[in-house]
Coordinates of C-alpha atoms in Angstrom, one line a residue:
X23 CA 0.0 0.0 0.0
X24 CA 1.4 3.4 -1.1
X25 CA 0.1 6.6 0.5
X26 CA 0.6 9.9 -1.3
X27 CA 0.9 13.1 0.8
X28 CA 0.7 16.5 -0.9
X29 CA 2.2 19.4 1.0
X30 CA 1.8 23.0 -0.3
X31 CA 5.0 25.0 -0.4
X32 CA 4.3 28.4 -1.9
X33 CA 3.2 30.1 -5.2
X34 CA 5.6 29.9 -8.2
X35 CA 5.6 31.3 -11.7
X36 CA 3.5 29.4 -14.3
X37 CA 4.1 31.5 -17.4
X38 CA 7.1 29.5 -18.6
X39 CA 8.8 26.2 -17.8
X40 CA 12.1 26.1 -16.0
X41 CA 13.5 23.5 -13.6
X42 CA 13.5 23.9 -9.8
X43 CA 15.3 21.8 -7.2
X44 CA 14.5 19.9 -4.0
X45 CA 17.3 18.8 -1.6
X46 CA 17.1 16.5 1.4
X47 CA 19.8 16.8 4.1
X48 CA 19.3 14.7 7.2
X49 CA 16.0 15.9 8.6
X50 CA 16.0 19.1 6.6
X51 CA 14.5 19.8 3.2
X52 CA 15.3 22.7 0.9
X53 CA 13.8 23.9 -2.3
X54 CA 14.5 26.7 -4.8
X55 CA 12.1 28.2 -7.3
X56 CA 10.9 31.4 -9.0
X57 CA 7.8 33.1 -7.5
X58 CA 5.0 34.6 -9.6
X59 CA 7.2 37.7 -10.2
X60 CA 10.1 35.6 -11.4
X61 CA 12.1 36.2 -8.3
X62 CA 14.5 33.6 -6.9
X63 CA 12.9 32.1 -3.8
X64 CA 14.3 29.5 -1.4
X65 CA 12.3 27.4 1.2
X66 CA 13.2 25.1 4.0
X67 CA 11.4 22.9 6.5
X68 CA 12.1 20.1 8.9
X69 CA 10.9 16.6 7.9
X70 CA 8.6 14.9 8.0
X71 CA 5.9 17.7 8.0
X72 CA 7.3 20.9 9.4
X73 CA 6.0 24.3 8.1
X74 CA 7.8 25.9 5.1
X75 CA 9.9 29.0 5.8
X76 CA 10.8 31.1 2.7
X77 CA 13.4 33.7 1.8
X78 CA 14.3 35.7 -1.2
X79 CA 18.0 36.6 -1.5
X80 CA 19.0 39.9 -3.1
X81 CA 21.1 39.8 -6.2
X82 CA 23.2 42.4 -8.1
X83 CA 22.4 44.5 -11.1
X84 CA 23.2 43.0 -14.5
X85 CA 23.6 45.9 -17.0
X86 CA 23.7 43.6 -20.0
X87 CA 20.3 42.1 -19.1
X88 CA 18.9 45.3 -17.5
X89 CA 17.6 43.3 -14.5
X90 CA 18.9 42.0 -11.2
X91 CA 20.5 38.6 -10.9
X92 CA 17.7 37.4 -8.6
X93 CA 15.1 38.1 -11.3
X94 CA 14.7 35.8 -14.3
X95 CA 13.0 36.3 -17.7
X96 CA 11.5 33.5 -19.8
X97 CA 14.6 31.5 -20.6
X98 CA 14.3 27.8 -19.8
X99 CA 18.1 27.5 -19.5
X100 CA 17.9 29.5 -16.2
X101 CA 17.2 26.5 -13.9
X102 CA 18.1 26.6 -10.2
X103 CA 20.4 24.2 -8.4
X104 CA 21.4 23.8 -4.8
X105 CA 23.9 22.0 -2.6
X106 CA 24.8 21.5 1.0
X107 CA 28.5 21.1 1.8
X108 CA 30.0 19.0 4.5
X109 CA 29.8 21.9 7.0
X110 CA 26.0 22.3 6.4
X111 CA 26.4 25.6 4.4
X112 CA 24.0 26.1 1.5
X113 CA 25.0 26.9 -2.0
X114 CA 22.7 28.1 -4.7
X115 CA 23.3 28.9 -8.4
X116 CA 21.3 29.4 -11.6
X117 CA 19.5 32.0 -13.6
X118 CA 22.3 32.1 -16.1
X119 CA 22.5 31.8 -19.9
X120 CA 25.7 33.4 -21.0
X121 CA 25.6 35.7 -18.0
X122 CA 27.9 36.7 -15.2
X123 CA 28.2 33.8 -12.7
X124 CA 25.3 34.0 -10.2
X125 CA 26.1 32.3 -6.9
X126 CA 24.7 32.5 -3.4
X127 CA 26.1 31.0 -0.2
X128 CA 24.7 30.9 3.4
X129 CA 26.6 32.6 6.2
X130 CA 25.2 30.0 8.7
X131 CA 24.7 26.3 8.3
X132 CA 21.2 25.1 7.3
X133 CA 19.8 28.7 7.4
X134 CA 18.3 30.0 4.1
X135 CA 17.8 33.5 5.6
X136 CA 21.6 34.0 5.6
X137 CA 22.0 33.3 1.8
X138 CA 23.9 36.1 0.2
X139 CA 25.1 36.9 -3.3
X140 CA 28.8 36.1 -3.7
X141 CA 30.4 38.1 -6.5
X142 CA 32.8 35.4 -7.7
X143 CA 34.1 31.9 -7.1
X144 CA 37.6 32.0 -8.5
X145 CA 37.2 35.4 -10.3
X146 CA 38.3 34.0 -13.6
X147 CA 36.3 33.2 -16.7
X148 CA 33.0 34.0 -14.9
X149 CA 31.5 36.6 -17.3
X150 CA 29.6 34.2 -19.6
X151 CA 28.4 31.3 -17.5
X152 CA 25.7 28.7 -18.3
X153 CA 24.7 25.2 -17.0
X154 CA 25.7 25.2 -13.3
X155 CA 26.1 21.8 -11.7
X156 CA 26.9 20.9 -8.1
X157 CA 28.0 17.4 -7.3
X158 CA 30.4 15.7 -4.8
X159 CA 33.5 13.6 -5.4
X160 CA 34.3 10.2 -3.8
X161 CA 35.6 12.0 -0.7
X162 CA 32.5 14.1 -0.3
X163 CA 34.1 17.4 -1.5
X164 CA 31.8 19.8 -3.3
X165 CA 32.4 20.3 -7.0
X166 CA 30.9 22.9 -9.3
X167 CA 30.9 22.7 -13.1
X168 CA 29.7 25.3 -15.6
X169 CA 30.2 26.3 -19.2
X170 CA 32.2 29.5 -20.0
X171 CA 31.2 30.8 -23.4
X172 CA 28.1 30.2 -25.5
X173 CA 26.5 27.4 -27.6
X174 CA 28.9 26.6 -30.4
X175 CA 31.9 28.3 -28.6
X176 CA 32.6 27.3 -25.0
X177 CA 34.6 25.4 -22.5
X178 CA 33.6 23.3 -19.4
X179 CA 35.3 24.4 -16.2
X180 CA 35.4 22.7 -12.8
X181 CA 35.9 24.2 -9.3
X182 CA 36.3 22.5 -5.9
X183 CA 35.3 23.9 -2.6
X184 CA 37.4 24.1 0.6
X185 CA 35.0 24.0 3.5
X186 CA 37.5 25.1 6.1
X187 CA 38.7 28.1 4.1
X188 CA 35.3 28.7 2.5
X189 CA 37.0 29.1 -0.8
X190 CA 36.6 27.9 -4.4
X191 CA 39.7 27.0 -6.5
X192 CA 40.0 25.2 -9.8
X193 CA 39.8 21.4 -9.7
X194 CA 41.6 21.4 -13.1
X195 CA 44.1 24.0 -14.3
X196 CA 42.6 23.8 -17.8
X197 CA 39.0 23.3 -19.0
X198 CA 38.0 19.6 -19.2
X199 CA 36.5 20.0 -22.6
X200 CA 37.9 22.6 -25.1
X201 CA 35.8 23.9 -28.0
X202 CA 38.9 25.4 -29.6
X203 CA 36.9 28.6 -30.2
X204 CA 34.9 26.7 -32.9
X205 CA 32.4 24.6 -30.9
X206 CA 31.4 23.5 -27.4
X207 CA 30.8 20.2 -25.8
X208 CA 27.4 19.3 -24.3
X209 CA 28.3 16.9 -21.5
X210 CA 26.4 14.9 -19.0
X211 CA 27.7 15.4 -15.4
X212 CA 30.4 12.9 -14.6
X213 CA 28.9 9.8 -13.1
X214 CA 30.6 7.6 -10.5
X215 CA 30.0 4.0 -11.6
X216 CA 30.1 0.7 -9.7
X217 CA 33.5 0.0 -11.3
X218 CA 35.1 3.0 -9.4
X219 CA 35.5 5.1 -12.5
X220 CA 33.8 8.4 -13.3
X221 CA 32.2 8.2 -16.7
X222 CA 31.3 11.1 -18.9
X223 CA 29.7 11.4 -22.3
X224 CA 29.2 14.5 -24.4
X225 CA 28.5 15.6 -28.0
X226 CA 30.0 18.6 -29.8
X227 CA 28.1 21.5 -31.3
X228 CA 29.4 24.1 -33.8
X229 CA 26.6 26.7 -33.6
X230 CA 23.6 27.6 -31.3
X231 CA 21.4 25.5 -33.6
X232 CA 20.7 22.1 -32.2
X233 CA 20.9 20.3 -35.5
X234 CA 24.7 20.9 -35.5
X235 CA 25.2 18.5 -32.6
X236 CA 27.8 15.9 -33.7
X237 CA 30.2 13.2 -32.6
X238 CA 29.0 11.5 -29.4
X239 CA 32.2 11.1 -27.2
X240 CA 33.3 9.4 -24.0
X241 CA 36.0 9.6 -21.3
X242 CA 36.5 8.1 -17.9
X243 CA 38.6 9.0 -14.8
X244 CA 39.5 7.6 -11.4
X245 CA 39.8 11.0 -9.7
X246 CA 38.1 13.6 -12.0
X247 CA 41.6 15.0 -12.8
X248 CA 43.4 12.3 -14.9
X249 CA 41.2 11.3 -17.8
X250 CA 41.5 8.4 -20.3
X251 CA 39.7 6.6 -23.1
X252 CA 37.8 3.4 -22.5
X253 CA 40.9 1.2 -23.2
X254 CA 43.0 3.1 -20.6
X255 CA 44.8 5.4 -23.1
X256 CA 45.5 8.7 -21.3
X257 CA 43.9 11.9 -22.6
X258 CA 45.7 15.2 -22.5
X259 CA 43.6 18.1 -21.1
X260 CA 41.8 19.9 -22.3
X261 CA 40.0 17.4 -24.4
X262 CA 39.4 18.6 -27.9
X263 CA 37.2 16.9 -30.5
X264 CA 40.2 15.4 -32.4
X265 CA 41.7 14.0 -29.2
X266 CA 38.7 12.4 -27.6
X267 CA 37.2 9.0 -28.0
X268 CA 34.3 9.1 -30.5
X269 CA 31.5 6.6 -29.9
X270 CA 29.2 7.7 -32.7
X271 CA 30.5 9.9 -35.5
X272 CA 27.0 11.3 -36.5
X273 CA 27.5 14.6 -38.2
X274 CA 25.4 17.8 -38.6
X275 CA 21.7 16.8 -39.0
X276 CA 22.4 13.2 -37.9
X277 CA 19.9 13.4 -35.1
X278 CA 22.2 13.6 -32.0
X279 CA 20.5 15.8 -29.4
X280 CA 22.2 16.9 -26.2
X281 CA 18.9 16.4 -24.2
X282 CA 19.0 12.6 -24.8
X283 CA 22.3 11.0 -23.8
X284 CA 22.8 9.0 -20.6
X285 CA 25.3 6.6 -18.9
X286 CA 24.1 3.4 -17.3
X287 CA 25.6 0.1 -16.2
X288 CA 25.1 -3.6 -17.0
X289 CA 25.1 -6.5 -14.6
X290 CA 28.9 -6.7 -14.8
X291 CA 29.3 -3.0 -13.9
X292 CA 30.3 -2.1 -17.4
X293 CA 29.2 1.3 -18.7
X294 CA 26.4 1.3 -21.3
X295 CA 25.5 4.5 -23.1
X296 CA 22.1 5.4 -24.5
X297 CA 21.4 8.1 -27.0
X298 CA 19.2 9.2 -29.9
X299 CA 20.1 9.7 -33.6
X300 CA 18.5 9.1 -37.0
X301 CA 18.7 5.8 -38.8
X302 CA 19.6 5.3 -42.5
X303 CA 16.0 6.3 -43.4
X304 CA 16.2 9.5 -41.4
X305 CA 13.9 8.2 -38.7
X306 CA 14.4 8.7 -34.9
X307 CA 15.9 5.8 -33.1
X308 CA 17.4 4.9 -29.7
X309 CA 20.8 3.3 -29.6
X310 CA 23.0 1.6 -27.0
X311 CA 26.8 1.5 -27.0
X312 CA 29.3 -0.4 -24.7
X313 CA 33.1 -0.3 -24.8
X314 CA 34.9 -3.6 -25.3
X315 CA 38.0 -2.4 -23.4
X316 CA 40.1 -2.6 -26.5
X317 CA 39.1 0.7 -28.1
X318 CA 36.0 -0.4 -29.9
X319 CA 32.3 -0.1 -29.1
X320 CA 29.5 -2.6 -29.3
X321 CA 26.5 -0.7 -30.6
X322 CA 22.8 -1.7 -31.1
X323 CA 19.7 0.0 -32.3
X324 CA 17.0 -0.8 -29.8
X325 CA 13.9 1.0 -31.2
X326 CA 11.9 0.5 -34.4
X327 CA 10.1 3.8 -34.5
X328 CA 8.4 5.2 -37.6
X329 CA 8.6 8.9 -36.9
X330 CA 11.2 11.7 -37.1
X331 CA 11.9 14.2 -34.3
X332 CA 12.9 17.0 -36.7
X333 CA 14.5 19.5 -34.4
X334 CA 16.4 22.6 -35.5
X335 CA 17.2 26.1 -34.5
X336 CA 18.2 27.8 -31.3
X337 CA 16.5 28.2 -27.9
X338 CA 15.0 25.6 -25.6
X339 CA 12.9 22.9 -27.2
X340 CA 10.6 20.3 -25.6
X341 CA 11.8 16.7 -25.6
X342 CA 9.9 14.6 -28.1
X343 CA 12.0 11.6 -27.0
X344 CA 13.2 10.7 -23.5
X345 CA 15.3 7.7 -22.6
X346 CA 16.4 6.5 -19.1
X347 CA 19.9 5.4 -18.3
X348 CA 20.1 1.6 -18.7
X349 CA 19.9 -0.1 -15.3
X350 CA 20.9 -3.7 -14.4
X351 CA 17.9 -5.8 -13.1
X352 CA 19.7 -9.2 -12.7
X353 CA 19.5 -12.4 -14.7
X354 CA 21.7 -10.9 -17.4
X355 CA 19.2 -8.2 -18.2
X356 CA 18.9 -4.4 -18.2
X357 CA 15.8 -2.1 -18.3
X358 CA 15.3 1.2 -20.2
X359 CA 12.2 3.4 -19.8
X360 CA 11.3 5.4 -22.9
X361 CA 8.7 7.9 -23.9
X362 CA 8.0 9.7 -27.2
X363 CA 5.6 12.3 -28.6
X364 CA 5.1 10.1 -31.7
X365 CA 5.1 6.4 -30.5
X366 CA 3.9 6.4 -26.9
X367 CA 6.0 5.0 -24.1
X368 CA 7.2 1.8 -22.5
X369 CA 10.0 -0.2 -21.0
X370 CA 12.5 -2.3 -22.9
X371 CA 14.2 -5.3 -21.3
X372 CA 17.7 -5.6 -22.8
X373 CA 19.9 -8.7 -23.0
X374 CA 23.3 -7.9 -21.4
X375 CA 25.3 -10.0 -23.9
X376 CA 23.7 -8.8 -27.2
X377 CA 22.3 -5.4 -26.2
X378 CA 19.1 -6.5 -28.0
X379 CA 15.5 -6.0 -26.8
X380 CA 14.1 -9.3 -25.5
X381 CA 10.9 -8.1 -23.9
X382 CA 8.5 -5.1 -23.7
X383 CA 6.8 -4.0 -20.5
X384 CA 4.6 -1.2 -19.2
X385 CA 6.7 0.7 -16.7
X386 CA 5.4 1.3 -13.2
X387 CA 5.4 5.1 -12.6
X388 CA 6.8 6.3 -9.3
X389 CA 3.7 8.3 -8.6
X390 CA 0.0 7.7 -9.3
X391 CA -1.3 8.9 -12.7
X392 CA -3.4 11.7 -11.2
X393 CA -0.2 13.4 -10.1
X394 CA 0.8 13.8 -13.8
X395 CA -2.5 15.4 -14.8
X396 CA -3.1 19.2 -14.4
X397 CA -5.6 20.0 -11.7
X398 CA -4.9 23.6 -10.8
X399 CA -6.6 25.3 -13.8
X400 CA -3.5 27.5 -14.3
X401 CA -4.0 27.7 -18.1
X402 CA -5.5 25.4 -20.8
X403 CA -2.0 24.4 -22.1
X404 CA -0.3 24.2 -18.7
X405 CA 1.7 21.0 -18.2
X406 CA 2.7 19.2 -14.9
X407 CA 6.3 19.6 -13.9
X408 CA 7.8 17.0 -11.5
X409 CA 11.4 17.1 -10.2
X410 CA 12.6 14.3 -7.9
X411 CA 14.4 15.3 -4.7
X412 CA 18.2 14.8 -4.4
X413 CA 19.9 13.8 -1.3
X414 CA 22.7 16.2 -0.3
X415 CA 25.2 13.3 -0.7
X416 CA 23.7 12.6 -4.1
X417 CA 22.6 9.1 -3.1
X418 CA 19.4 8.0 -4.8
X419 CA 16.0 8.6 -3.2
X420 CA 12.4 7.8 -4.3
X421 CA 10.2 9.4 -1.7
X422 CA 9.9 13.1 -2.5
X423 CA 9.1 15.2 -5.6
X424 CA 8.5 18.9 -6.3
X425 CA 5.4 19.5 -8.4
X426 CA 3.9 22.5 -10.1
X427 CA 2.1 23.4 -13.4
X428 CA 3.3 25.8 -16.1
X429 CA 3.1 26.7 -19.7
X430 CA 5.4 24.5 -21.9
X431 CA 9.0 25.2 -23.1
X432 CA 8.8 27.8 -25.8
X433 CA 12.2 28.7 -27.3
X434 CA 12.9 31.0 -24.4
X435 CA 10.4 33.7 -25.3
X436 CA 7.2 34.5 -23.5
X437 CA 3.8 32.9 -24.4
X438 CA 0.9 35.2 -25.4
X439 CA -0.9 33.7 -22.4
X440 CA -0.1 35.2 -19.1
X441 CA -1.4 32.8 -16.4
X442 CA -1.4 33.5 -12.7
X443 CA 0.7 31.7 -10.2
X444 CA 0.9 27.9 -9.8
X445 CA 0.8 26.2 -6.4
X446 CA 4.2 24.6 -5.8
X447 CA 3.9 21.3 -3.9
X448 CA 6.0 18.6 -2.4
X449 CA 4.7 15.1 -3.2
X450 CA 5.7 12.5 -0.6
X451 CA 5.4 8.8 -1.4
X452 CA 4.9 6.8 1.8
X453 CA 5.3 3.1 1.6

């Protein structure tokens, strides 16, 4: 028997879609969102059912945007992300799309009311930041990754935080990925696998137009500092396109999309990549790839779809295809959840040895169907947004979600509709 508890948090903006965050830390829960006036808002409560306390930190004036850094516009790139370091101090970043680095840190542990705008992390290459990511290394140290530059011309930079000195420094002296002034890499966050390696995949892009994605690539590392190919060949940093290990050499218009690329693991703890590209007929398909340890990749098409997700241009676009990371389920099999705008959804059961589909199932959603249906009457075209909570040590959880309703992704420009606020809620799944 599963009980669902819905707890209201506060009002949030509903006139565009942008991702919020929910963090669990011991018996504390923290959330970050934009209110109805597009202002950064942070909340905290004590679990299991304490009242929510909210706070709105002050930002700084951004002359290029003609707004303050704590106010957002309609750009779906401007998501919010939070972290709690080993000392209990809160870190918040976001609201950036080729903007000066926007970063807040609390003066007191576990106290959102002491969040304040910090003008810089390292003070270098922070004028054109996008895609902030917090995560922790194997020792529990806080890492921050962001892109310096723009779509089609940018580098990925990594910082590490010293809790005792309350200071950020570079984890790497160079960028990890180097666009050479001609492109940028769209990378997934490095993922620590059961084999003890950090695994990272990315694709390159030459322009802001998403159809110019190309060359799915891979690297691994034991310590996030020394990187290598799948066969152990060392990679010199920064990794440029001609140096890296290319998994799939799809070119411009080949169907690679940076929204659909994930790393999973089979029953022998080997990395298995999943991604989307076009087949020889120009139709959308899902593919798996696994390194053989000798410099080659075993690849398999696992879908037989009859549609084409024909994406192009700049700005945020809605995902017509979503694919989950492959996950080991025992008995020499993996599972992959998938959903599409053109062919429904489902779950594939994959044979470890051949990477072929051996069965089809209907996936069991983590929440009841009614939680995925709009019920707030925000606007006729409003869609349900659900974000799973993260634990502050980044261990998995399946108990809490942040839920709200908003107009869909729309190329980072405002809709003609101007709905009122949505009710932000935390959904708790009690078992």
